[in-house]
XYZ file of C-alpha atoms in Angstrom:
255
model
C 20.306 0.075 5.698
C 17.680 -2.816 5.822
C 19.842 -2.847 9.260
C 19.557 1.410 10.043
C 15.273 0.343 8.664
C 15.173 -2.356 10.905
C 17.456 -1.011 14.538
C 14.030 2.294 13.703
C 11.591 -0.300 13.993
C 13.676 -1.795 17.111
C 12.867 1.372 18.252
C 10.089 3.003 17.688
C 7.496 -0.321 18.719
C 4.370 1.918 19.064
C 4.298 2.882 15.243
C 3.959 -0.235 14.359
C 2.127 -1.462 16.502
C -0.208 1.570 15.316
C 0.027 0.141 11.679
C -1.179 -2.888 12.865
C -3.998 -2.069 14.630
C -6.294 -0.021 12.782
C -6.136 -3.096 9.982
C -6.711 -5.970 12.815
C -9.543 -2.879 15.223
C -11.492 -2.560 11.287
C -11.073 -6.132 11.502
C -13.874 -6.325 14.998
C -15.823 -3.414 14.805
C -16.659 -4.536 10.640
C -16.801 -8.551 11.724
C -18.574 -7.901 15.180
C -20.959 -4.698 14.974
C -22.166 -5.331 11.524
C -21.348 -8.341 11.000
C -24.018 -10.570 11.534
C -26.406 -8.528 8.975
C -23.754 -7.425 6.571
C -23.077 -11.793 6.392
C -26.658 -12.068 6.046
C -26.950 -9.128 3.081
C -24.429 -11.012 1.193
C -24.774 -15.217 1.662
C -28.151 -15.034 2.558
C -30.451 -15.935 4.726
C -27.577 -18.368 6.285
C -25.733 -16.042 5.908
C -24.122 -14.227 8.965
C -20.706 -12.961 11.210
C -18.218 -15.844 10.497
C -19.481 -15.476 6.380
C -18.760 -11.675 6.177
C -14.962 -13.206 7.878
C -14.238 -15.467 5.405
C -14.979 -12.500 2.751
C -13.413 -9.196 4.083
C -10.601 -10.979 5.608
C -8.883 -10.538 2.169
C -9.907 -7.115 1.904
C -7.660 -6.079 5.825
C -4.850 -7.966 4.323
C -4.211 -5.378 2.007
C -4.825 -2.762 3.722
C -2.153 -3.932 5.730
C 0.435 -4.280 3.426
C -0.694 -0.600 2.147
C -1.310 0.646 6.598
C 2.383 -0.224 6.621
C 3.125 1.196 2.801
C 1.779 4.758 5.149
C 5.035 4.851 7.527
C 7.202 3.862 4.925
C 6.615 6.870 2.166
C 7.221 8.939 5.727
C 10.149 7.503 6.692
C 11.747 8.059 3.719
C 10.197 12.133 3.430
C 11.556 12.316 6.920
C 14.728 11.155 5.442
C 15.711 13.407 2.796
C 14.036 16.520 4.736
C 16.918 15.458 7.635
C 20.172 16.141 5.576
C 20.620 12.560 6.122
C 20.955 11.962 2.442
C 23.568 14.441 2.172
C 25.625 12.410 4.792
C 25.096 9.485 2.713
C 25.944 11.020 -0.302
C 29.458 11.894 1.287
C 29.954 7.552 1.895
C 30.370 4.627 -0.033
C 27.060 3.891 -0.753
C 25.281 3.448 -4.000
C 22.757 6.044 -4.544
C 19.938 3.778 -4.549
C 21.107 2.133 -1.309
C 18.797 4.038 1.124
C 15.274 3.414 -0.841
C 15.640 -0.313 -1.197
C 16.984 -0.036 2.641
C 12.909 1.421 2.592
C 11.879 -2.086 0.806
C 13.284 -4.427 2.619
C 12.481 -3.337 5.920
C 8.897 -2.915 4.323
C 8.968 -6.341 3.684
C 9.953 -7.586 7.169
C 7.037 -5.535 8.728
C 4.582 -5.987 5.972
C 5.432 -9.661 6.680
C 5.198 -9.681 10.944
C 1.218 -6.863 10.140
C 0.351 -9.985 7.640
C 1.280 -12.890 9.934
C -0.765 -10.960 13.351
C -4.131 -9.759 11.029
C -4.338 -13.386 10.222
C -3.806 -14.645 13.245
C -5.989 -12.648 14.751
C -8.389 -13.627 11.535
C -7.772 -17.628 12.730
C -8.615 -16.182 16.770
C -12.304 -15.007 15.321
C -13.361 -18.208 12.583
C -11.424 -17.886 9.913
C -11.641 -20.727 8.038
C -9.474 -22.402 5.077
C -9.589 -24.769 2.393
C -6.383 -24.107 1.155
C -4.111 -26.222 -0.373
C -0.079 -25.841 0.727
C 0.219 -25.117 -2.955
C -2.650 -22.306 -2.687
C -0.998 -20.693 0.447
C 2.368 -20.392 -1.716
C 0.332 -18.721 -4.458
C -1.708 -16.252 -1.478
C 2.363 -15.857 0.119
C 3.545 -14.751 -4.100
C 0.537 -12.390 -4.153
C 1.047 -10.575 -1.022
C 5.258 -10.478 -1.572
C 3.823 -9.081 -5.298
C 0.988 -6.641 -3.401
C 4.368 -6.449 -0.726
C 6.561 -4.548 -3.648
C 4.597 -2.479 -5.926
C 2.982 -0.701 -3.759
C 5.409 0.282 -0.858
C 8.015 1.442 -4.016
C 4.163 3.634 -5.346
C 4.781 4.914 -1.001
C 8.189 5.455 -1.747
C 8.028 7.516 -4.448
C 5.296 9.743 -3.275
C 7.756 9.890 0.263
C 10.130 11.295 -2.123
C 7.526 13.689 -4.102
C 6.072 15.042 -1.197
C 7.427 18.400 -0.056
C 7.443 17.683 3.491
C 7.180 14.892 5.728
C 2.883 16.192 7.159
C 2.315 15.572 3.065
C 4.073 12.366 2.759
C 1.522 11.329 5.646
C -1.561 12.644 3.878
C -1.106 11.060 0.266
C -0.570 7.778 0.676
C -4.077 7.757 2.802
C -6.084 6.977 -0.744
C -4.733 3.401 -0.216
C -6.385 2.666 2.637
C -9.597 3.301 1.035
C -9.602 1.982 -2.194
C -11.050 -2.237 -1.156
C -14.074 0.028 0.615
C -14.797 1.133 -3.192
C -13.721 -1.728 -5.133
C -15.259 -5.860 -3.528
C -13.524 -5.565 0.102
C -16.795 -5.272 1.910
C -19.160 -6.567 -0.666
C -20.111 -7.165 -3.413
C -19.501 -4.127 -6.865
C -22.601 -5.650 -7.934
C -24.828 -3.670 -4.290
C -23.039 -0.576 -5.812
C -24.269 2.692 -7.540
C -24.047 1.905 -11.477
C -20.939 5.116 -11.321
C -18.954 3.231 -8.701
C -18.815 0.479 -10.269
C -17.611 0.771 -13.438
C -14.653 2.423 -11.066
C -14.890 -0.700 -8.148
C -14.707 -2.960 -11.228
C -11.217 -1.453 -13.234
C -9.089 -0.796 -10.075
C -6.229 -2.449 -9.075
C -7.373 -3.843 -5.863
C -10.448 -5.240 -6.875
C -8.730 -7.959 -9.102
C -6.008 -8.792 -5.332
C -8.745 -9.282 -3.497
C -10.365 -11.303 -5.907
C -7.295 -13.133 -6.508
C -6.943 -13.941 -2.624
C -10.659 -15.190 -1.681
C -10.394 -17.050 -5.247
C -6.457 -18.344 -3.805
C -8.605 -18.587 -0.180
C -11.157 -20.781 -1.621
C -13.151 -18.248 0.198
C -17.064 -16.255 0.110
C -19.392 -16.331 -2.391
C -18.479 -17.168 -5.489
C -14.681 -17.597 -5.160
C -12.216 -18.975 -7.179
C -15.278 -18.397 -10.137
C -12.696 -16.209 -12.274
C -9.575 -16.431 -10.461
C -6.714 -17.059 -13.659
C -7.875 -13.567 -14.472
C -8.053 -12.347 -11.320
C -4.221 -13.440 -10.580
C -3.617 -12.187 -14.285
C -4.759 -9.296 -12.880
C -2.574 -8.947 -10.253
C 0.339 -9.590 -11.500
C 0.066 -6.946 -14.327
C -1.217 -4.632 -12.642
C 1.639 -5.443 -9.804
C 4.647 -4.914 -12.402
C 2.486 -2.639 -13.837
C 3.425 0.094 -10.865
C 6.261 -1.256 -9.131
C 7.750 -0.736 -12.560
C 6.855 2.845 -13.263
C 6.711 3.371 -9.234
C 10.532 2.334 -9.454
C 11.479 5.121 -11.820
C 9.882 8.112 -11.205
C 11.491 6.942 -7.259
C 14.811 7.127 -8.984
C 14.542 10.203 -11.042
C 12.779 12.010 -7.913
C 16.012 10.510 -5.354
C 18.815 11.868 -8.638
C 16.747 15.345 -8.518
C 16.844 16.238 -5.104
C 19.499 14.354 -3.648
C 21.388 16.925 -5.842
C 19.851 20.034 -4.825
């Protein structure tokens, strides 16, 4: 199933480039167009595009994971509506192998996308003093986030009644960094939105990445708490999404 997913990626390279292109365009837009003003407001009179670039790069990496996860929902919904599942049921393969193949393939696709987006950020001037241990921590958190969001979109793809629905329902994942600490500090938001921003799962994920990389104002102040919340959210989302996806897959595959 993994080889099948990788073949699909190879046959449709434009899809992978499109998924990677969206976060790169956002990174370029926010840094080059808004970076001067946003950076000054973020870091005081001495701030600018360079400071804003380091601040938003962790959020853009998380948006990259969410962007690739959208394609997973579409792929799962396509399989469920084109009859390929009925063919798999006649073959000697585990029932969950199709879903696992989508998840494993998404991990490969996400790794490629994250490396490419990070390379663009470095090309724009992103720098970090993080050591090898911190970078391993970043990689581990990104892996946990990818697994969690991918299993969640697998469930959304199974729950969708059509491919078009599957392409729309996960869109809020790309927008959540805007309603968190992704692009501006949560303290600058109105009370109601600030409450949501501080308690939604993407905020500790982004802050934990900033803490490990040592970038942004006050980075690493609550690293232990942010890392623990990130791991907790990822375990919760992964477990709940996996059980939801298994139930949906068993139900729909028997129709």
